Tab-separated table of C-alpha atoms and ligand atoms in Angstrom:
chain	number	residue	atom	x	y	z
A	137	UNK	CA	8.115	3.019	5.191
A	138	UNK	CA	4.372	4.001	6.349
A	139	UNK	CA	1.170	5.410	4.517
A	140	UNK	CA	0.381	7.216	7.662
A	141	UNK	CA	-2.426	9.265	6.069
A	142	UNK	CA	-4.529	8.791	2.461
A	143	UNK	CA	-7.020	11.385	0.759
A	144	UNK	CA	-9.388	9.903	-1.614
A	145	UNK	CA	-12.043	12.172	-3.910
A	146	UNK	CA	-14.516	10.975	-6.484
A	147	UNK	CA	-12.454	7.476	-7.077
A	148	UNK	CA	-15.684	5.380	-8.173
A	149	UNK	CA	-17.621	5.025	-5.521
A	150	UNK	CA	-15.609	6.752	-3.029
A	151	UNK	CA	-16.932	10.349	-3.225
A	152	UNK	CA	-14.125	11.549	0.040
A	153	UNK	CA	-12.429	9.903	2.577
A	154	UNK	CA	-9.476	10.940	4.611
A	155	UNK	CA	-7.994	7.890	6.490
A	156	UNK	CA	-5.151	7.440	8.656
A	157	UNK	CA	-3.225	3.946	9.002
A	158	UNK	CA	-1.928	1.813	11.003
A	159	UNK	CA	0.721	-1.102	10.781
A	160	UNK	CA	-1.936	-3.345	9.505
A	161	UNK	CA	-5.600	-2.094	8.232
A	162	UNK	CA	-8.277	-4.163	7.214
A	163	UNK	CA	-11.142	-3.134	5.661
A	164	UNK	CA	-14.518	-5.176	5.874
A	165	UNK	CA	-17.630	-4.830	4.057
A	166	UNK	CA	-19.829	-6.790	1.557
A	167	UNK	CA	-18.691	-7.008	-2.393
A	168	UNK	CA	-19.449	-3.977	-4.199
A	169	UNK	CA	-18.618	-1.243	-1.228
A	170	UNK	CA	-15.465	0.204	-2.364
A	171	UNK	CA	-12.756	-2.194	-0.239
A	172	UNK	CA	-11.084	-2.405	-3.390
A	173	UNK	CA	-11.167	1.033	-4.281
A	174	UNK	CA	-9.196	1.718	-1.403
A	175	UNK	CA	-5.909	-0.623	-2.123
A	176	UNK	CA	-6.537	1.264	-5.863
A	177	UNK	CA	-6.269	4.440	-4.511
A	178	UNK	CA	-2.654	3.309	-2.792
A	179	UNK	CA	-1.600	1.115	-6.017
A	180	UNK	CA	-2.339	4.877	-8.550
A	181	UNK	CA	0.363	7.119	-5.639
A	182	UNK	CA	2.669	4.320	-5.931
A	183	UNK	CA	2.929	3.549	-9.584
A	184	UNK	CA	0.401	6.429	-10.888
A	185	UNK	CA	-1.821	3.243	-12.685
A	186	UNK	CA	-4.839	0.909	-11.606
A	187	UNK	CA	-4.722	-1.859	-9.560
A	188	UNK	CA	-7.420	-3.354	-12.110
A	189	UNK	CA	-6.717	-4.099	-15.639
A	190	UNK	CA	-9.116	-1.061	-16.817
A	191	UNK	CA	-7.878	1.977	-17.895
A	192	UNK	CA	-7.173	4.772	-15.227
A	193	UNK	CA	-9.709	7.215	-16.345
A	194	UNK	CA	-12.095	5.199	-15.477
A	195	UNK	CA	-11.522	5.109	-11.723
A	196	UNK	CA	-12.920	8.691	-12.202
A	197	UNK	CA	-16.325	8.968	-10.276
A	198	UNK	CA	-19.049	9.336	-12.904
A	199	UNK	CA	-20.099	12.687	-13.530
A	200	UNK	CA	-16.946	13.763	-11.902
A	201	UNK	CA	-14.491	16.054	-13.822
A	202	UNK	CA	-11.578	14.211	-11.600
A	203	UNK	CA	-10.091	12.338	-9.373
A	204	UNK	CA	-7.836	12.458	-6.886
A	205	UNK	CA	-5.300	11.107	-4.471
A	206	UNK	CA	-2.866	12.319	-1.815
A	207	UNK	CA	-1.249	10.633	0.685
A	208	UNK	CA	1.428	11.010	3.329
A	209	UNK	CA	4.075	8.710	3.464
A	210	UNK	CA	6.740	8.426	6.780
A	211	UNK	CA	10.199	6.567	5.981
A	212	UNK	CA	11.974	6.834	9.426
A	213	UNK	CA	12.261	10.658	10.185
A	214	UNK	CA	11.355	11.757	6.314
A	215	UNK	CA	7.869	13.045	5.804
A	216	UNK	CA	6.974	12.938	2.647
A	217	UNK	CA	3.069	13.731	0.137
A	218	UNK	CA	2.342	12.702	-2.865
A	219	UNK	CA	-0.399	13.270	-5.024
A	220	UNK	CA	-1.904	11.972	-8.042
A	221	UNK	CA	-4.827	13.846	-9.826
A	222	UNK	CA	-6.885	11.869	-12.904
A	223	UNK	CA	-8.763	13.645	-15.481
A	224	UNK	CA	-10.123	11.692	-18.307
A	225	UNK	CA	-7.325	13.000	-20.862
A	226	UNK	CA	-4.334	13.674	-18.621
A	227	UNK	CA	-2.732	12.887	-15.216
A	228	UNK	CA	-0.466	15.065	-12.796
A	229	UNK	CA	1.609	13.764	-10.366
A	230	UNK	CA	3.407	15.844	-7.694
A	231	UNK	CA	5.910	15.128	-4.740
A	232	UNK	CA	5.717	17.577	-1.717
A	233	UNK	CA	3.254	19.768	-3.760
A	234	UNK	CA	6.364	20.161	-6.637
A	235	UNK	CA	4.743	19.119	-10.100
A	236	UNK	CA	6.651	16.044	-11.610
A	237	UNK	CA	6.308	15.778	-15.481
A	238	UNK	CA	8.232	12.597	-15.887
A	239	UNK	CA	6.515	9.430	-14.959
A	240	UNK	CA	9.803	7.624	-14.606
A	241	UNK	CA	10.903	10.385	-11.969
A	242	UNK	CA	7.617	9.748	-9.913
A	243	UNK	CA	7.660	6.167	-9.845
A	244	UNK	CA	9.230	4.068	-7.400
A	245	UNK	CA	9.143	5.812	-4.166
A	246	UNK	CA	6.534	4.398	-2.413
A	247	UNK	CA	7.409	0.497	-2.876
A	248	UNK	CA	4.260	-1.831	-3.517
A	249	UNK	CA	3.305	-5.092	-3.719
A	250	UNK	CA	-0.323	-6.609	-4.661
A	251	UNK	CA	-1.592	-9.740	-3.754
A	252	UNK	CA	-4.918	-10.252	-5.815
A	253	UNK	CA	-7.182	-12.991	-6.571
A	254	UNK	CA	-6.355	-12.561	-10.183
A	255	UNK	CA	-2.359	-13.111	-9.482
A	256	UNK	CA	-3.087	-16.915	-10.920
A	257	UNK	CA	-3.083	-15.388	-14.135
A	258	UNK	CA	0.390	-14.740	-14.065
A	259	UNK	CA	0.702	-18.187	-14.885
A	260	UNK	CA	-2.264	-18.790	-16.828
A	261	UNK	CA	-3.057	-15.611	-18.278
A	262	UNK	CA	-2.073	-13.658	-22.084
A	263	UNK	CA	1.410	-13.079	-22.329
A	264	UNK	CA	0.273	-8.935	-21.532
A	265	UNK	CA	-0.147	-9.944	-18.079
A	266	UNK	CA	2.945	-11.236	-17.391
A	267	UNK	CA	4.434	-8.481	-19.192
A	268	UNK	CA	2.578	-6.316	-16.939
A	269	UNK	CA	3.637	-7.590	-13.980
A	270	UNK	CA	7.596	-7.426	-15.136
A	271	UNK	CA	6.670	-3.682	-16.566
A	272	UNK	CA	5.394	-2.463	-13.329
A	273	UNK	CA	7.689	-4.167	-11.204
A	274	UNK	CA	11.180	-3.396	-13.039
A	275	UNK	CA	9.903	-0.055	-13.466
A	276	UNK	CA	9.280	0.446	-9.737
A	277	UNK	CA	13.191	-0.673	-9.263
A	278	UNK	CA	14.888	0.964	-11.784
A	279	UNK	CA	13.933	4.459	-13.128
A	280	UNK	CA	15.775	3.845	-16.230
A	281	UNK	CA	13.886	1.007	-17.332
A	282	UNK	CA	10.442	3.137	-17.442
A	283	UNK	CA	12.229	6.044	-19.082
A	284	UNK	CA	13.376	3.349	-21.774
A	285	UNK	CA	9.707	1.954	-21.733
A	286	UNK	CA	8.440	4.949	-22.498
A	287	UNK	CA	10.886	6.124	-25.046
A	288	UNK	CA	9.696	2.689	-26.898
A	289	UNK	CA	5.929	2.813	-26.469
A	290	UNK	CA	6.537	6.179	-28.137
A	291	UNK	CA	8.602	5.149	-31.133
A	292	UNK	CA	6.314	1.856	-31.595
A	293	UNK	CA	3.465	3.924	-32.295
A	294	UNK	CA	5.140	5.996	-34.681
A	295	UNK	CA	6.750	3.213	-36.649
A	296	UNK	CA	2.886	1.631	-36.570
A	297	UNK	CA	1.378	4.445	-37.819
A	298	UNK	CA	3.967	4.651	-40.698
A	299	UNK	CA	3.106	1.189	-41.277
A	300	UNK	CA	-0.605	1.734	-41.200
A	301	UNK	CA	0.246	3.888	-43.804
A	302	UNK	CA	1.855	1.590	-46.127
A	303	UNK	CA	5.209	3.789	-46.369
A	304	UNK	CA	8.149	2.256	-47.684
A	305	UNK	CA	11.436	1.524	-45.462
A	306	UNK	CA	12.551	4.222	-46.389
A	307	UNK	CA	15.643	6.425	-44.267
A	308	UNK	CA	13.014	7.981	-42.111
A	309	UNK	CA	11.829	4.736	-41.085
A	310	UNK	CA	15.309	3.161	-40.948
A	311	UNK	CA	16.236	5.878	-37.954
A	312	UNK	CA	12.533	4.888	-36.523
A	313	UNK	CA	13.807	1.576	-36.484
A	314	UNK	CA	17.035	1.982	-35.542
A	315	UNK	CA	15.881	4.296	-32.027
A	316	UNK	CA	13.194	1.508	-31.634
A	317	UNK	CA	15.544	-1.322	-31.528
A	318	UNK	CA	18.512	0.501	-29.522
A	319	UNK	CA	15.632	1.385	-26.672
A	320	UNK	CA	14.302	-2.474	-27.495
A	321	UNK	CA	17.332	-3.801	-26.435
A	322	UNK	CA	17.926	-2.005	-23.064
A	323	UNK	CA	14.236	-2.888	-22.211
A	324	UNK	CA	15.478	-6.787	-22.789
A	325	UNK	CA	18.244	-6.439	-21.237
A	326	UNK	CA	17.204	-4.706	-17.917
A	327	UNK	CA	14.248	-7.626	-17.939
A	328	UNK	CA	16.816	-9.890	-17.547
A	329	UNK	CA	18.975	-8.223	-14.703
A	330	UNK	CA	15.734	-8.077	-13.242
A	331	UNK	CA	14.866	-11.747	-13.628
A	332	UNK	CA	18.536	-12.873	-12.123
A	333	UNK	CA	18.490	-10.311	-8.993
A	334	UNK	CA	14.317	-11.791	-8.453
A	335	UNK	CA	14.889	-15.233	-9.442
A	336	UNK	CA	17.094	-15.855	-5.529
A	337	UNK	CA	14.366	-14.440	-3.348
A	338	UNK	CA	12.024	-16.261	-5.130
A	339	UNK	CA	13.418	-19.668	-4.718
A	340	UNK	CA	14.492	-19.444	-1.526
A	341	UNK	CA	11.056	-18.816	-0.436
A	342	UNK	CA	9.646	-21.440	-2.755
A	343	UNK	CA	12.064	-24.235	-1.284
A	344	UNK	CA	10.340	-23.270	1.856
A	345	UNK	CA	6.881	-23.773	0.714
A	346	UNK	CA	7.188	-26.568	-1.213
A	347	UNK	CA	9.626	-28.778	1.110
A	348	UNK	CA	12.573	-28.556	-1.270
A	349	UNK	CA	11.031	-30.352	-3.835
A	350	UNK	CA	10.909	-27.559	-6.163
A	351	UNK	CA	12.489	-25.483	-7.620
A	352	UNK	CA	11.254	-22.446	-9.449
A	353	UNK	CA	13.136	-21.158	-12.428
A	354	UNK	CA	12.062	-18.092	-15.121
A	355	UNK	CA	12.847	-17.890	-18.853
A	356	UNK	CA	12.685	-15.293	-20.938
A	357	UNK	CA	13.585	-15.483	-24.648
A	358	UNK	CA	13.351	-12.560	-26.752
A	359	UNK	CA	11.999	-12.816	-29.933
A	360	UNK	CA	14.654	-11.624	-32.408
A	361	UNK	CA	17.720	-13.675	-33.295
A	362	UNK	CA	20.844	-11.766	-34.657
A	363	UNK	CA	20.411	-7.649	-33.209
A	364	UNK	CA	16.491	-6.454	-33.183
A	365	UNK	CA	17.342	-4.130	-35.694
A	366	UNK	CA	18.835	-6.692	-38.118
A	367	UNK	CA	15.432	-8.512	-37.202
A	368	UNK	CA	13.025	-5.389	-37.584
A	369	UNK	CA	14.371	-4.855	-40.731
A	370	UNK	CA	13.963	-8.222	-42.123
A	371	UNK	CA	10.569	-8.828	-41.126
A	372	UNK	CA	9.406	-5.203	-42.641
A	373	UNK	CA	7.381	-6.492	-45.690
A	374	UNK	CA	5.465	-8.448	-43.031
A	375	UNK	CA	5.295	-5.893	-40.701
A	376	UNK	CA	3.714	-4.290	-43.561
A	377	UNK	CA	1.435	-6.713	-44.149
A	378	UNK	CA	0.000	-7.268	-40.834
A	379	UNK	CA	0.350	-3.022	-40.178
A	380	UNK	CA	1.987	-3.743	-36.958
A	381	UNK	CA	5.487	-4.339	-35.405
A	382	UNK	CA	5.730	-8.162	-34.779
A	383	UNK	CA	8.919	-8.281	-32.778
A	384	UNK	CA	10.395	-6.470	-29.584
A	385	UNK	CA	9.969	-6.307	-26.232
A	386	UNK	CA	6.482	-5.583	-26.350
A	387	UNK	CA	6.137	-8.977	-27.739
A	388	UNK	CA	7.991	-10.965	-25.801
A	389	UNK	CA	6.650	-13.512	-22.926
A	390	UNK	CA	8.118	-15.063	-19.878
A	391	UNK	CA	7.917	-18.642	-19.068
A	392	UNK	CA	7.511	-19.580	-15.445
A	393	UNK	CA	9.221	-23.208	-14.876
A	394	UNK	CA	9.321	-25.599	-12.044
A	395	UNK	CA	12.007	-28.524	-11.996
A	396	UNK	CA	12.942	-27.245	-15.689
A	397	UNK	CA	9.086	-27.856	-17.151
A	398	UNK	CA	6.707	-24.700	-17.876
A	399	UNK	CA	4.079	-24.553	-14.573
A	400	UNK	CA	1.571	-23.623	-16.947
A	401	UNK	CA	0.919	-26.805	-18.522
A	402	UNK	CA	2.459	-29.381	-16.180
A	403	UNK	CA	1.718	-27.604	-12.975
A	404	UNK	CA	-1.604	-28.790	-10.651
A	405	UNK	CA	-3.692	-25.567	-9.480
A	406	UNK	CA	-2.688	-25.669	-6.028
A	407	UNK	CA	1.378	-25.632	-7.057
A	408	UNK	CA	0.579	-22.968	-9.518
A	409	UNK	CA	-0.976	-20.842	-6.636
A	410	UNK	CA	1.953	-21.630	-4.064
A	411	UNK	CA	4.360	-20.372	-7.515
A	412	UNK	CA	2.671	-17.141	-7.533
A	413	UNK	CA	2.388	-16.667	-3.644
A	414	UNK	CA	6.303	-17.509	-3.746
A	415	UNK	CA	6.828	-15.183	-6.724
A	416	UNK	CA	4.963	-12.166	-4.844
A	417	UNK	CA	6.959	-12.918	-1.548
A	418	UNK	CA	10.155	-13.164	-3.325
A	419	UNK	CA	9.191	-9.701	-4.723
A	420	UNK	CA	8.513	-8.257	-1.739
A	421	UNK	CA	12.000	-9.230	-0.040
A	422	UNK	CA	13.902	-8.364	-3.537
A	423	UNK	CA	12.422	-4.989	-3.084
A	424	UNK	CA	13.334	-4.818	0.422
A	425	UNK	CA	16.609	-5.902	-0.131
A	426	UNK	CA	17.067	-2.799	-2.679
A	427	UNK	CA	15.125	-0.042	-0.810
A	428	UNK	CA	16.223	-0.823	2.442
A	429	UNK	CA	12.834	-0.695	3.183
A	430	UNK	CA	9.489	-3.505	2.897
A	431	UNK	CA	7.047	-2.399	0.249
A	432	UNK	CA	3.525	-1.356	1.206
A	433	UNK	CA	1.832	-5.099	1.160
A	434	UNK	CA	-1.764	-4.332	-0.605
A	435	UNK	CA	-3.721	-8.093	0.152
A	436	UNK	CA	-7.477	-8.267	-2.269
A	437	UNK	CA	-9.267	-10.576	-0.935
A	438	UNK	CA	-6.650	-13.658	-0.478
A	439	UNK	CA	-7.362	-14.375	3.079
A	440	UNK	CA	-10.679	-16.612	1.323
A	441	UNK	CA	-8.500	-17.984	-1.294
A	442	UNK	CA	-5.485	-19.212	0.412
A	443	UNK	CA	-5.227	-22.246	2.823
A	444	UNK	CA	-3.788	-22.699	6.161
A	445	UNK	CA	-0.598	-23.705	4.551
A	446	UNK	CA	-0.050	-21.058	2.261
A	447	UNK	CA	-1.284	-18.422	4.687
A	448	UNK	CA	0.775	-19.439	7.410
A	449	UNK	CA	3.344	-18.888	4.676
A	450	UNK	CA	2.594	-15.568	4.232
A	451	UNK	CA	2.358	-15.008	7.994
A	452	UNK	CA	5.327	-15.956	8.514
A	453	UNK	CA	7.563	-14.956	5.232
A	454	UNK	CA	7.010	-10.978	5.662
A	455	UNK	CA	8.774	-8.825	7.994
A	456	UNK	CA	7.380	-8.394	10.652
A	457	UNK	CA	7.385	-3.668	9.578
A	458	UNK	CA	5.749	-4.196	6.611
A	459	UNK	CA	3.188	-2.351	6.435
A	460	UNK	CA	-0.182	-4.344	5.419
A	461	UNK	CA	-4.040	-3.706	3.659
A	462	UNK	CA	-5.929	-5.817	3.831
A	463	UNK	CA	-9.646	-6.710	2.079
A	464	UNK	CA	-12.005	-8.568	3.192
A	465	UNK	CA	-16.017	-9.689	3.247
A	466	UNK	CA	-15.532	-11.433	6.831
A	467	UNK	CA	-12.854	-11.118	9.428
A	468	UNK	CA	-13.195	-14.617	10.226
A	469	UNK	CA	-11.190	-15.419	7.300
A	470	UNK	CA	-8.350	-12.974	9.068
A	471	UNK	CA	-5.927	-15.399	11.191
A	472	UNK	CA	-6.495	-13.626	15.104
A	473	UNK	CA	-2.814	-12.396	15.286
A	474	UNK	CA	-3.139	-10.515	12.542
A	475	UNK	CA	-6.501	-9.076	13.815
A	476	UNK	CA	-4.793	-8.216	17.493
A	477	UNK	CA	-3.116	-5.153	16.855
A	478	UNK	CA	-4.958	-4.365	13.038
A	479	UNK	CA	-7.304	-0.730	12.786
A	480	UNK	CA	-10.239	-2.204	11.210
A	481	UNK	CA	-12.327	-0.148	8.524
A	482	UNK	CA	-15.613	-0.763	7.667
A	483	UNK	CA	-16.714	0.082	3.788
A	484	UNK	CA	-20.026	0.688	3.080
A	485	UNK	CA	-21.158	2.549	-0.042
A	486	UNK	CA	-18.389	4.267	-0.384
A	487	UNK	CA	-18.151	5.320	3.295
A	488	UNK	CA	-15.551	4.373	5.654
A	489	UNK	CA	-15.786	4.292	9.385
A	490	UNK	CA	-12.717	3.271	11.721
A	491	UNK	CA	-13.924	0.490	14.225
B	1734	ADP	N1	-16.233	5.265	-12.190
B	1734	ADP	C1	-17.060	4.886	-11.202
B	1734	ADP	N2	-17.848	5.798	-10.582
B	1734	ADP	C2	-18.680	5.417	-9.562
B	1734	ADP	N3	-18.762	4.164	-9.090
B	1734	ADP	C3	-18.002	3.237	-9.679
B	1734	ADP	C4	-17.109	3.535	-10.748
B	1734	ADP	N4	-16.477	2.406	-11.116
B	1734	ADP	C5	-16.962	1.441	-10.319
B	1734	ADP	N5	-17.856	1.925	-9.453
B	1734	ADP	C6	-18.557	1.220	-8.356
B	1734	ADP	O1	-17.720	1.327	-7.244
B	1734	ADP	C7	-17.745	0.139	-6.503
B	1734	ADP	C8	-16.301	-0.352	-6.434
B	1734	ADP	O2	-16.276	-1.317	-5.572
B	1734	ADP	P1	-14.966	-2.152	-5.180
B	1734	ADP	O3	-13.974	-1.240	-4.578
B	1734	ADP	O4	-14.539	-2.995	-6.304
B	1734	ADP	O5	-15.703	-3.005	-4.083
B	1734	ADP	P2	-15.274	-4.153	-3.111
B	1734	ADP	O6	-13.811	-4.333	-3.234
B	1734	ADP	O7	-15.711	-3.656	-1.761
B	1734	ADP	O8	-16.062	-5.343	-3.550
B	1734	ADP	C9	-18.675	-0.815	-7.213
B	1734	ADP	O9	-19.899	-0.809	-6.574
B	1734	ADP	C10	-18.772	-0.248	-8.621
B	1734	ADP	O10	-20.013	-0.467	-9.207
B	1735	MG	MG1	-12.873	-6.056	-3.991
């Protein structure tokens, strides 16, 4: 799969830019010039949300009524566009210039996977940002799961609301309850599918990386005991109490484990960052290994962060067609194989000029 060509207009500082790709593309320029921007633009046409942890509207370009992206992606002899368009109270997808309504239907197509210098906090950050991660990544592999995810944001803010407003449990909010916990329960148990088709790739490449010695394990435990409905139910006076649903999936954390103990505690920085490096890999070759294709590789800024080791790791771990972006301030950071046969971008305000 190839992002031959991308269109970007008024996506924070990048007012328009039409780029084509190559294999590999790096982009080089000082902080601040809109290198980012540009692996944002790619991560909102593959999963229609930001790369950053901000909301999407606020990618718009200020004073901007919109923005917008479109790109062209090749898979073998397929040609296909996509398009995303962001206006500060609604955003429209479309596949080969057909409007698609449903998120889930959109999502998925154009495989990704980020490398940032904030992946550490998948180990050490709030339980949202591992649930992020698993969101957008068993969402990209399984259309059902985000239809499901979806169906329960939906239904969670409804059964809030009627909490917010003190009502009783009452047969309304029995069926509330009752959708909540049936679309609860699919979102658990897809999580877990997930975790046991991942949890392979991820270990084989972590055995590499850490000469055997480890090995890297995930738990998840959902919150509820008996069925989440039974649960729901029980925990309603506290529910309404606290005006908020305090169990389901959009509760629940994962607990990343090496030899059996959580990495997050016991873990030294420098295993934690080979976990997520080995976690992000594994991903990538999971997805592979499902889509018969490598996902686009988007790489922020981790040439700086990562040591010979770990870089030769990721040298050497991808395939050698996946398509790759990277960021950088320098391209002495870049290892000189990867720089041989690379298009290289400079980003300067906004602007960006092919070497
Ligand atoms: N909504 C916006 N409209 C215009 N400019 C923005 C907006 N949001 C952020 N910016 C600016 O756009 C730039 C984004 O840079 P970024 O892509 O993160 O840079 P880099 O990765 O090169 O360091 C920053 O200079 C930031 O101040
Ligand atoms: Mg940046």
């Amino acid at each position: 799969m190839k992002l031959d060509q991308l269109h970007i207009q008024h996506l924070r500082n990048i007012d328009d830019a039409t780029l084509e790709f190559d294999h590999t593309n790096i982009f080089v320029g000082p902080n601040g010039q809109g290198k980012t921007t540009i692996l944002e633009a790619i991560f909102l046409l593959a999963f229609t949300k930001s790369l950053r942890t901000t909301r999407e509207k606020e990618a718009i370009q200020y004073q901007k009524p919109q923005a917008m992206v479109w790109g062209q992606v090749m898979d073998g002899d397929y040609q296909t566009e996509y398009q995303i368009i962001l206006k500060p109270d609604a955003k429209t997808t479309s596949i080969n210039k057909d409007e698609i309504n449903k998120i889930s239907d959109y999502v998925g197509h154009v495989p990704v996977v980020l490398f940032s210098p904030d992946d550490l906090e998948l180990i050490k950050g709030e339980p949202g940002v591992r649930r992020r991660f698993f969101d957008l990544d068993v969402g990209q592999t399984n259309k059902y799961y985000l239809q499901e995810l979806m169906m329960y944001r939906q239904l969670l803010k409804r059964r809030n609301d009627q909490l917010r407003q003190g009502k009783a449990n009452d047969d309304y909010m029995m069926i509330l309850t009752e959708r909540l916990a049936l679309y609860g329960e699919q979102i658990v148990e897809k999580r877990y599918e997930f975790i046991d088709q991942l949890i392979p790739f991820v270990q084989e490449i972590h055995a590499i990386l850490s000469d055997q010695k480890e090995l890297i394990t995930i738990e998840y435990h959902p919150k509820y005991q008996g069925t989440l409905f039974q649960d729901l139910n029980e925990k309603y006076g506290m529910d309404l109490q606290t005006q908020s649903t305090s169990i389901g999936p959009h509760r629940d954390d994962f607990e990343i484990q090496m030899n059996g103990k959580d990495i997050s505690k016991f873990g030294s920085q420098g295993q934690q960052r080979t976990v997520v490096l080995s976690m992000k890999l594994g991903l990538a070759k999971y997805i592979e290994s499902i889509k018969n294709t490598p996902p686009l590789l988007l790489l922020d800024d981790v040439f700086s962060e990562l040591d010979k080791t770990r870089m030769n790791a990721l040298l050497q771990v991808l395939p050698s067609n996946t398509q790759t972006f990277i960021t950088t301030t320098t391209l002495e950071v870049v290892d000189a194989s990867k720089q041989a046969n690379a298009s290289i971008y400079y980003v300067d305000a906004g602007k960006v000029t092919k070497q």
